[in-house]
mmCIF file of C-alpha atoms and ligand atoms in Angstrom:
data_model
loop_
_atom_site.group_PDB
_atom_site.id
_atom_site.type_symbol
_atom_site.label_atom_id
_atom_site.label_comp_id
_atom_site.label_asym_id
_atom_site.label_seq_id
_atom_site.Cartn_x
_atom_site.Cartn_y
_atom_site.Cartn_z
ATOM 1 C CA MET A 1299 0.000 0.000 0.000
ATOM 2 C CA PRO A 1300 1.530 3.406 -0.966
ATOM 3 C CA ASP A 1301 2.392 5.522 2.111
ATOM 4 C CA ASN A 1302 -0.317 8.120 1.515
ATOM 5 C CA GLU A 1303 -3.157 5.621 0.958
ATOM 6 C CA SER A 1304 -5.745 5.036 3.681
ATOM 7 C CA ARG A 1305 -5.820 1.639 5.371
ATOM 8 C CA ARG A 1306 -9.277 0.050 5.656
ATOM 9 C CA VAL A 1307 -10.300 -2.126 8.589
ATOM 10 C CA SER A 1308 -13.611 -4.026 8.712
ATOM 11 C CA VAL A 1309 -15.235 -4.144 12.130
ATOM 12 C CA ILE A 1310 -18.499 -5.389 13.571
ATOM 13 C CA ASP A 1311 -19.767 -3.771 16.762
ATOM 14 C CA SER A 1312 -22.017 -5.463 19.280
ATOM 15 C CA HIS A 1313 -22.988 -4.925 22.882
ATOM 16 C CA THR A 1314 -23.420 -7.481 25.636
ATOM 17 C CA GLY A 1315 -25.632 -6.179 28.419
ATOM 18 C CA GLY A 1316 -24.624 -2.651 27.414
ATOM 19 C CA GLU A 1317 -20.853 -3.264 27.198
ATOM 20 C CA PRO A 1318 -19.548 -2.773 23.649
ATOM 21 C CA THR A 1319 -17.247 -5.059 21.657
ATOM 22 C CA ARG A 1320 -15.685 -3.983 18.368
ATOM 23 C CA LEU A 1321 -14.485 -7.066 16.519
ATOM 24 C CA VAL A 1322 -11.857 -6.574 13.799
ATOM 25 C CA VAL A 1323 -12.781 -9.088 11.095
ATOM 26 C CA LYS A 1324 -10.517 -7.865 8.269
ATOM 27 C CA GLY A 1325 -7.554 -5.530 7.877
ATOM 28 C CA GLY A 1326 -5.887 -6.209 11.257
ATOM 29 C CA PRO A 1327 -2.132 -6.675 11.715
ATOM 30 C CA ASP A 1328 -0.407 -9.908 10.710
ATOM 31 C CA LEU A 1329 0.785 -11.379 14.022
ATOM 32 C CA GLY A 1330 2.119 -14.664 12.611
ATOM 33 C CA ASP A 1331 0.839 -18.121 13.453
ATOM 34 C CA GLY A 1332 2.199 -18.653 16.964
ATOM 35 C CA SER A 1333 0.104 -19.233 20.068
ATOM 36 C CA LEU A 1334 -2.446 -16.559 20.944
ATOM 37 C CA ALA A 1335 -0.176 -15.533 23.867
ATOM 38 C CA ASP A 1336 2.744 -15.071 21.422
ATOM 39 C CA ARG A 1337 0.517 -13.148 19.034
ATOM 40 C CA LEU A 1338 -0.650 -10.898 21.881
ATOM 41 C CA ALA A 1339 3.025 -10.171 22.728
ATOM 42 C CA ARG A 1340 3.635 -9.223 19.096
ATOM 43 C CA PHE A 1341 0.468 -7.103 18.996
ATOM 44 C CA ARG A 1342 1.709 -5.215 22.059
ATOM 45 C CA SER A 1343 5.314 -4.767 20.904
ATOM 46 C CA ASP A 1344 4.842 -4.064 17.177
ATOM 47 C CA ASN A 1345 1.226 -2.957 16.617
ATOM 48 C CA ASP A 1346 0.045 -1.158 19.713
ATOM 49 C CA SER A 1347 -0.903 1.916 17.661
ATOM 50 C CA PHE A 1348 -3.442 -0.275 15.835
ATOM 51 C CA ARG A 1349 -5.082 -1.109 19.186
ATOM 52 C CA SER A 1350 -5.362 2.599 19.921
ATOM 53 C CA ALA A 1351 -6.680 3.408 16.429
ATOM 54 C CA VAL A 1352 -9.559 0.928 16.841
ATOM 55 C CA VAL A 1353 -10.755 1.655 20.389
ATOM 56 C CA ASN A 1354 -9.544 5.097 21.418
ATOM 57 C CA GLU A 1355 -11.108 8.450 20.569
ATOM 58 C CA PRO A 1356 -11.888 9.868 18.080
ATOM 59 C CA ARG A 1357 -13.121 6.543 16.517
ATOM 60 C CA GLY A 1358 -13.818 4.792 19.785
ATOM 61 C CA SER A 1359 -14.173 5.725 23.437
ATOM 62 C CA ASP A 1360 -12.789 4.623 26.810
ATOM 63 C CA VAL A 1361 -15.565 2.059 27.217
ATOM 64 C CA MET A 1362 -14.937 0.293 23.889
ATOM 65 C CA VAL A 1363 -13.407 -3.209 24.084
ATOM 66 C CA GLY A 1364 -11.775 -4.412 20.885
ATOM 67 C CA GLY A 1365 -11.290 -7.955 19.675
ATOM 68 C CA LEU A 1366 -8.949 -9.084 16.935
ATOM 69 C CA LEU A 1367 -10.358 -12.142 15.202
ATOM 70 C CA CYS A 1368 -7.472 -14.568 14.562
ATOM 71 C CA ALA A 1369 -7.065 -17.917 12.858
ATOM 72 C CA PRO A 1370 -6.822 -20.553 15.618
ATOM 73 C CA VAL A 1371 -3.686 -22.706 16.038
ATOM 74 C CA ASP A 1372 -5.856 -25.758 16.729
ATOM 75 C CA SER A 1373 -8.235 -26.479 13.863
ATOM 76 C CA CYS A 1374 -10.790 -27.881 16.383
ATOM 77 C CA CYS A 1375 -11.347 -24.271 17.458
ATOM 78 C CA ALA A 1376 -13.807 -22.041 15.592
ATOM 79 C CA ALA A 1377 -11.628 -18.949 16.055
ATOM 80 C CA GLY A 1378 -8.933 -17.252 18.068
ATOM 81 C CA VAL A 1379 -9.336 -13.811 19.603
ATOM 82 C CA ILE A 1380 -7.219 -11.192 21.330
ATOM 83 C CA PHE A 1381 -9.177 -8.643 23.364
ATOM 84 C CA PHE A 1382 -7.919 -5.125 24.030
ATOM 85 C CA ASN A 1383 -9.099 -1.838 25.512
ATOM 86 C CA ASN A 1384 -8.186 1.835 25.860
ATOM 87 C CA VAL A 1385 -4.967 1.094 27.766
ATOM 88 C CA GLY A 1386 -3.830 -2.408 26.792
ATOM 89 C CA TYR A 1387 -4.815 -6.057 26.453
ATOM 90 C CA LEU A 1388 -7.106 -8.483 28.294
ATOM 91 C CA GLY A 1389 -6.326 -12.136 29.007
ATOM 92 C CA MET A 1390 -9.937 -13.114 28.472
ATOM 93 C CA CYS A 1391 -13.165 -11.202 28.178
ATOM 94 C CA GLY A 1392 -16.533 -12.774 28.958
ATOM 95 C CA HIS A 1393 -18.824 -10.132 27.511
ATOM 96 C CA GLY A 1394 -16.485 -9.909 24.514
ATOM 97 C CA THR A 1395 -16.633 -13.673 23.904
ATOM 98 C CA ILE A 1396 -20.445 -13.521 23.979
ATOM 99 C CA GLY A 1397 -20.159 -10.634 21.478
ATOM 100 C CA LEU A 1398 -17.725 -12.622 19.331
ATOM 101 C CA ILE A 1399 -20.087 -15.619 19.151
ATOM 102 C CA ALA A 1400 -23.090 -13.387 18.333
ATOM 103 C CA THR A 1401 -20.991 -11.730 15.611
ATOM 104 C CA LEU A 1402 -19.830 -15.047 14.102
ATOM 105 C CA ALA A 1403 -23.512 -16.134 14.065
ATOM 106 C CA TYR A 1404 -24.487 -12.817 12.420
ATOM 107 C CA LEU A 1405 -21.838 -13.498 9.742
ATOM 108 C CA LYS A 1406 -23.293 -17.019 9.370
ATOM 109 C CA ARG A 1407 -19.861 -18.489 10.143
ATOM 110 C CA ILE A 1408 -21.255 -20.608 12.993
ATOM 111 C CA SER A 1409 -24.575 -22.309 13.845
ATOM 112 C CA PRO A 1410 -26.116 -23.122 17.208
ATOM 113 C CA GLY A 1411 -23.986 -25.612 19.141
ATOM 114 C CA GLU A 1412 -20.682 -25.680 20.988
ATOM 115 C CA HIS A 1413 -17.628 -23.828 19.675
ATOM 116 C CA ARG A 1414 -14.108 -23.664 21.061
ATOM 117 C CA ILE A 1415 -12.306 -20.341 21.066
ATOM 118 C CA GLU A 1416 -8.567 -19.771 21.598
ATOM 119 C CA THR A 1417 -7.567 -16.855 23.820
ATOM 120 C CA PRO A 1418 -4.158 -15.771 25.159
ATOM 121 C CA VAL A 1419 -4.977 -17.404 28.542
ATOM 122 C CA GLY A 1420 -6.326 -20.682 27.176
ATOM 123 C CA VAL A 1421 -9.138 -22.296 25.226
ATOM 124 C CA VAL A 1422 -12.685 -21.444 26.275
ATOM 125 C CA SER A 1423 -15.867 -22.988 24.990
ATOM 126 C CA ALA A 1424 -19.050 -21.221 23.977
ATOM 127 C CA VAL A 1425 -22.488 -22.633 23.278
ATOM 128 C CA LEU A 1426 -24.644 -20.655 20.877
ATOM 129 C CA HIS A 1427 -28.215 -21.491 21.878
ATOM 130 C CA GLU A 1428 -31.113 -21.656 19.391
ATOM 131 C CA ASN A 1429 -32.582 -18.456 20.912
ATOM 132 C CA GLY A 1430 -29.325 -16.541 20.346
ATOM 133 C CA GLU A 1431 -28.158 -16.621 23.969
ATOM 134 C CA VAL A 1432 -24.554 -17.668 24.550
ATOM 135 C CA THR A 1433 -23.009 -19.660 27.396
ATOM 136 C CA VAL A 1434 -19.242 -19.224 27.751
ATOM 137 C CA THR A 1435 -17.318 -21.746 29.823
ATOM 138 C CA ASN A 1436 -14.286 -19.861 30.976
ATOM 139 C CA VAL A 1437 -10.738 -20.865 31.885
ATOM 140 C CA ALA A 1438 -10.283 -22.344 35.375
ATOM 141 C CA SER A 1439 -10.869 -19.616 37.954
ATOM 142 C CA TYR A 1440 -9.696 -19.395 41.552
ATOM 143 C CA ARG A 1441 -9.257 -17.228 44.604
ATOM 144 C CA SER A 1442 -5.628 -16.630 45.514
ATOM 145 C CA ALA A 1443 -6.211 -14.633 48.729
ATOM 146 C CA ALA A 1444 -9.277 -14.118 50.945
ATOM 147 C CA ASN A 1445 -10.346 -11.142 53.015
ATOM 148 C CA VAL A 1446 -7.281 -9.002 52.314
ATOM 149 C CA ALA A 1447 -7.310 -5.682 54.212
ATOM 150 C CA ALA A 1448 -6.486 -2.535 52.282
ATOM 151 C CA GLN A 1449 -6.193 0.994 53.657
ATOM 152 C CA VAL A 1450 -7.667 3.310 51.010
ATOM 153 C CA PRO A 1451 -6.755 7.005 51.414
ATOM 154 C CA GLY A 1452 -9.885 9.093 51.906
ATOM 155 C CA TYR A 1453 -12.084 6.011 52.431
ATOM 156 C CA GLY A 1454 -10.516 3.999 55.275
ATOM 157 C CA GLN A 1455 -10.004 0.261 55.548
ATOM 158 C CA ILE A 1456 -11.811 -2.171 53.279
ATOM 159 C CA HIS A 1457 -11.460 -5.921 52.722
ATOM 160 C CA GLY A 1458 -11.558 -7.946 49.563
ATOM 161 C CA ASP A 1459 -10.690 -11.217 47.863
ATOM 162 C CA VAL A 1460 -8.047 -11.533 45.143
ATOM 163 C CA ALA A 1461 -9.283 -13.859 42.392
ATOM 164 C CA TRP A 1462 -8.521 -14.890 38.815
ATOM 165 C CA GLY A 1463 -11.334 -15.227 36.275
ATOM 166 C CA GLY A 1464 -9.210 -14.750 33.138
ATOM 167 C CA ASN A 1465 -8.128 -11.332 34.486
ATOM 168 C CA TRP A 1466 -7.126 -10.358 38.049
ATOM 169 C CA PHE A 1467 -9.851 -8.937 40.297
ATOM 170 C CA PHE A 1468 -10.163 -7.474 43.800
ATOM 171 C CA LEU A 1469 -13.701 -8.234 45.000
ATOM 172 C CA VAL A 1470 -14.979 -5.927 47.736
ATOM 173 C CA HIS A 1471 -18.017 -6.505 49.949
ATOM 174 C CA ASP A 1472 -17.577 -4.201 52.966
ATOM 175 C CA HIS A 1473 -18.154 -0.769 51.443
ATOM 176 C CA LYS A 1474 -20.800 1.841 52.121
ATOM 177 C CA MET A 1475 -21.550 2.812 48.530
ATOM 178 C CA GLU A 1476 -24.967 2.512 46.939
ATOM 179 C CA LEU A 1477 -24.533 0.622 43.649
ATOM 180 C CA ALA A 1478 -26.652 2.823 41.385
ATOM 181 C CA LEU A 1479 -26.039 4.327 37.959
ATOM 182 C CA LYS A 1480 -26.436 7.847 39.376
ATOM 183 C CA ASN A 1481 -23.360 7.188 41.562
ATOM 184 C CA VAL A 1482 -21.026 6.093 38.768
ATOM 185 C CA ALA A 1483 -18.619 9.030 39.237
ATOM 186 C CA GLU A 1484 -18.184 8.295 42.992
ATOM 187 C CA LEU A 1485 -17.980 4.542 42.387
ATOM 188 C CA THR A 1486 -15.266 5.137 39.794
ATOM 189 C CA SER A 1487 -13.238 7.383 42.173
ATOM 190 C CA PHE A 1488 -13.580 4.851 45.009
ATOM 191 C CA THR A 1489 -12.567 1.794 42.970
ATOM 192 C CA TRP A 1490 -9.713 3.736 41.331
ATOM 193 C CA ALA A 1491 -8.450 4.663 44.822
ATOM 194 C CA ILE A 1492 -8.666 0.958 45.814
ATOM 195 C CA ARG A 1493 -6.633 -0.024 42.762
ATOM 196 C CA GLN A 1494 -3.928 2.563 43.578
ATOM 197 C CA ALA A 1495 -3.844 1.375 47.216
ATOM 198 C CA LEU A 1496 -3.414 -2.259 46.144
ATOM 199 C CA ARG A 1497 -0.556 -1.290 43.843
ATOM 200 C CA GLU A 1498 1.101 0.829 46.549
ATOM 201 C CA HIS A 1499 0.922 -1.978 49.130
ATOM 202 C CA GLY A 1500 2.088 -4.687 46.725
ATOM 203 C CA VAL A 1501 -1.223 -6.609 46.720
ATOM 204 C CA ALA A 1502 -1.081 -8.552 43.462
ATOM 205 C CA GLY A 1503 -2.280 -11.655 41.670
ATOM 206 C CA ALA A 1504 -0.752 -15.074 42.421
ATOM 207 C CA ASP A 1505 1.942 -14.573 39.800
ATOM 208 C CA GLY A 1506 2.765 -11.022 40.931
ATOM 209 C CA LYS A 1507 0.627 -9.579 38.110
ATOM 210 C CA GLU A 1508 -1.117 -6.298 38.782
ATOM 211 C CA ILE A 1509 -4.759 -6.470 39.880
ATOM 212 C CA ASP A 1510 -6.287 -4.252 37.216
ATOM 213 C CA HIS A 1511 -10.013 -4.850 37.823
ATOM 214 C CA VAL A 1512 -11.870 -3.863 41.020
ATOM 215 C CA GLU A 1513 -15.348 -5.160 41.732
ATOM 216 C CA LEU A 1514 -17.880 -3.929 44.311
ATOM 217 C CA PHE A 1515 -20.869 -6.035 45.323
ATOM 218 C CA GLY A 1516 -24.243 -5.162 46.789
ATOM 219 C CA PRO A 1517 -27.808 -6.437 46.813
ATOM 220 C CA SER A 1518 -29.929 -6.556 43.659
ATOM 221 C CA GLN A 1519 -33.548 -5.372 43.679
ATOM 222 C CA LEU A 1520 -34.408 -7.616 40.692
ATOM 223 C CA PRO A 1521 -36.492 -10.717 41.520
ATOM 224 C CA GLY A 1522 -34.455 -13.926 41.411
ATOM 225 C CA VAL A 1523 -31.140 -12.061 41.043
ATOM 226 C CA ASP A 1524 -28.476 -12.758 43.677
ATOM 227 C CA SER A 1525 -26.260 -9.713 43.522
ATOM 228 C CA LYS A 1526 -25.437 -6.442 41.770
ATOM 229 C CA ASN A 1527 -21.915 -5.286 40.926
ATOM 230 C CA PHE A 1528 -19.857 -2.340 39.792
ATOM 231 C CA VAL A 1529 -16.692 -3.271 37.913
ATOM 232 C CA LEU A 1530 -13.828 -0.888 37.264
ATOM 233 C CA CYS A 1531 -11.845 -1.853 34.157
ATOM 234 C CA PRO A 1532 -8.094 -1.250 33.695
ATOM 235 C CA GLY A 1533 -8.444 2.056 31.796
ATOM 236 C CA LYS A 1534 -10.875 3.591 34.368
ATOM 237 C CA ALA A 1535 -14.038 2.843 32.362
ATOM 238 C CA TYR A 1536 -16.690 0.828 34.180
ATOM 239 C CA ASP A 1537 -18.145 -2.361 32.759
ATOM 240 C CA ARG A 1538 -21.748 -1.876 31.628
ATOM 241 C CA SER A 1539 -22.228 -5.658 31.681
ATOM 242 C CA PRO A 1540 -21.913 -7.772 34.857
ATOM 243 C CA CYS A 1541 -18.395 -8.661 33.542
ATOM 244 C CA GLY A 1542 -17.864 -12.255 32.455
ATOM 245 C CA THR A 1543 -14.398 -12.637 33.936
ATOM 246 C CA GLY A 1544 -15.462 -10.701 37.061
ATOM 247 C CA THR A 1545 -18.489 -12.933 37.540
ATOM 248 C CA SER A 1546 -16.182 -15.950 37.043
ATOM 249 C CA ALA A 1547 -13.899 -14.642 39.804
ATOM 250 C CA LYS A 1548 -16.966 -14.143 42.032
ATOM 251 C CA LEU A 1549 -18.206 -17.699 41.392
ATOM 252 C CA ALA A 1550 -14.762 -19.101 42.290
ATOM 253 C CA CYS A 1551 -14.845 -17.139 45.599
ATOM 254 C CA LEU A 1552 -18.393 -18.292 46.397
ATOM 255 C CA HIS A 1553 -17.379 -21.904 45.769
ATOM 256 C CA ALA A 1554 -14.254 -21.512 47.936
ATOM 257 C CA ASP A 1555 -16.512 -20.199 50.747
ATOM 258 C CA GLY A 1556 -18.866 -23.200 50.390
ATOM 259 C CA LYS A 1557 -21.670 -20.894 49.160
ATOM 260 C CA LEU A 1558 -22.030 -22.228 45.596
ATOM 261 C CA ARG A 1559 -22.418 -25.877 44.601
ATOM 262 C CA GLU A 1560 -21.669 -27.314 41.178
ATOM 263 C CA GLY A 1561 -24.579 -26.557 38.841
ATOM 264 C CA GLN A 1562 -26.220 -24.033 41.210
ATOM 265 C CA ILE A 1563 -27.300 -20.860 39.345
ATOM 266 C CA TRP A 1564 -25.986 -17.440 40.423
ATOM 267 C CA ARG A 1565 -27.512 -14.365 38.759
ATOM 268 C CA GLN A 1566 -25.321 -11.299 38.634
ATOM 269 C CA GLU A 1567 -26.754 -7.872 37.794
ATOM 270 C CA SER A 1568 -24.592 -5.095 36.353
ATOM 271 C CA ILE A 1569 -24.664 -1.441 37.314
ATOM 272 C CA VAL A 1570 -26.918 -0.747 34.271
ATOM 273 C CA GLY A 1571 -29.356 -3.554 35.153
ATOM 274 C CA SER A 1572 -28.257 -6.250 32.678
ATOM 275 C CA VAL A 1573 -27.936 -9.792 34.060
ATOM 276 C CA PHE A 1574 -25.599 -12.749 33.487
ATOM 277 C CA GLU A 1575 -26.480 -16.224 34.691
ATOM 278 C CA GLY A 1576 -23.493 -18.064 36.154
ATOM 279 C CA SER A 1577 -22.716 -21.545 37.390
ATOM 280 C CA ILE A 1578 -19.640 -23.702 37.927
ATOM 281 C CA SER A 1579 -18.413 -27.176 37.170
ATOM 282 C CA VAL A 1580 -15.451 -28.760 38.954
ATOM 283 C CA ARG A 1581 -12.962 -30.952 37.108
ATOM 284 C CA ASP A 1582 -9.716 -32.303 38.610
ATOM 285 C CA GLY A 1583 -10.252 -29.964 41.558
ATOM 286 C CA LYS A 1584 -10.438 -26.892 39.307
ATOM 287 C CA VAL A 1585 -13.425 -24.556 39.077
ATOM 288 C CA TYR A 1586 -14.708 -23.778 35.567
ATOM 289 C CA PRO A 1587 -17.299 -20.973 35.540
ATOM 290 C CA SER A 1588 -19.974 -20.742 32.852
ATOM 291 C CA ILE A 1589 -21.601 -17.416 32.054
ATOM 292 C CA LYS A 1590 -24.799 -17.052 30.032
ATOM 293 C CA GLY A 1591 -25.831 -13.793 28.357
ATOM 294 C CA SER A 1592 -26.884 -12.202 25.082
ATOM 295 C CA ALA A 1593 -25.189 -9.863 22.639
ATOM 296 C CA PHE A 1594 -26.641 -7.831 19.791
ATOM 297 C CA VAL A 1595 -24.818 -6.624 16.686
ATOM 298 C CA ASN A 1596 -25.388 -2.886 16.341
ATOM 299 C CA ALA A 1597 -22.974 -1.719 13.622
ATOM 300 C CA GLU A 1598 -20.982 -2.980 10.676
ATOM 301 C CA ALA A 1599 -18.351 -0.520 9.541
ATOM 302 C CA GLU A 1600 -15.123 0.089 7.714
ATOM 303 C CA LEU A 1601 -12.603 2.119 9.688
ATOM 304 C CA VAL A 1602 -10.538 4.452 7.535
ATOM 305 C CA LEU A 1603 -6.964 4.976 8.744
ATOM 306 C CA ASP A 1604 -5.844 8.037 6.807
ATOM 307 C CA PRO A 1605 -2.093 8.679 7.261
ATOM 308 C CA ARG A 1606 -2.668 12.439 6.765
ATOM 309 C CA ASP A 1607 -4.830 12.491 9.921
ATOM 310 C CA PRO A 1608 -2.636 13.506 12.896
ATOM 311 C CA LEU A 1609 -5.009 11.577 15.214
ATOM 312 C CA CYS A 1610 -5.360 8.618 12.862
ATOM 313 C CA MET A 1611 -4.006 6.173 15.488
ATOM 314 C CA GLY A 1612 -6.194 7.542 18.305
ATOM 315 C CA ILE A 1613 -5.664 9.775 21.304
ATOM 316 C CA ARG A 1614 -3.401 8.011 23.771
ATOM 317 C CA SER A 1615 -3.009 9.107 27.372
HETATM 318 O O1 LIG B 3017 -16.781 -9.380 30.481
HETATM 319 O O2 LIG B 3017 -14.888 -10.265 31.118
HETATM 320 C C1 LIG B 3017 -15.572 -9.306 30.795
HETATM 321 C C2 LIG B 3017 -14.933 -7.972 30.735
HETATM 322 C C3 LIG B 3017 -13.667 -7.648 31.095
HETATM 323 C C4 LIG B 3017 -13.525 -6.286 30.877
HETATM 324 C C5 LIG B 3017 -14.706 -5.805 30.375
HETATM 325 N N1 LIG B 3017 -15.572 -6.862 30.298
#
């Protein structure tokens, strides 16, 4: 392509319980044919400006989660995917995987049934139901530390669990906040302060990885729904969905506390009122969460990356 010619990138947008996913289906970078983890490393080192071009302003926004559709290494898998956001990359993304499956169905590339998807943190499976709902069975999830105290400047001491659900989460129960959409600004400041406090005091995931998602829990007013959450994502946006990986982390904690049996349903409401249905299965002592939800395609577009545009690759903070 001559230097002054615009690059074209085909994307399909969807939302899962209000949380957007922009899937790149054509025109993405060539990351080779290594594992999805290797391809993510190459995405980060050689093509990070492409990530920013797709999800950051002025084409995207802080809330947008991107997905790069990849050919899988294992031909038993329907697809591979690398998820990314306004500040970096995600190991797994539950709402995004539901969006990916809805998008592949929209493109008529898959039919109802079970499909395996490769991600940088492992293979997940997704069932596309006849009614369009999707159940994602996530990577094994676990709690690495329970009831960790954290002193949060301006807010005092809180306690939370550290858990993996495909990303690292700090799950907080003892807070005084009302989980309501009208309080999103305060909830964002509070959870951001928690994240800074965790970093400052060296509270991290089992492998020393930064905890980059913070989750608050409270009661739900919806009939038959067990809990409501507010989830702060790595780039300071909040998850409009109940967060697939966050709900997975929650299910692993509930199971560790003896509060969730195999097959028992847990309904998790998001801050905007959307609901995921979760359950777990246990194999070889490991907890595998399943998350059911729906996604809807809401745009099909061609991004134009014009090299004359000074903000062509997005506004990066
Ligand atoms: O659904 O797993 C999820 C997720 C992670 C970040 C935003 N959504």
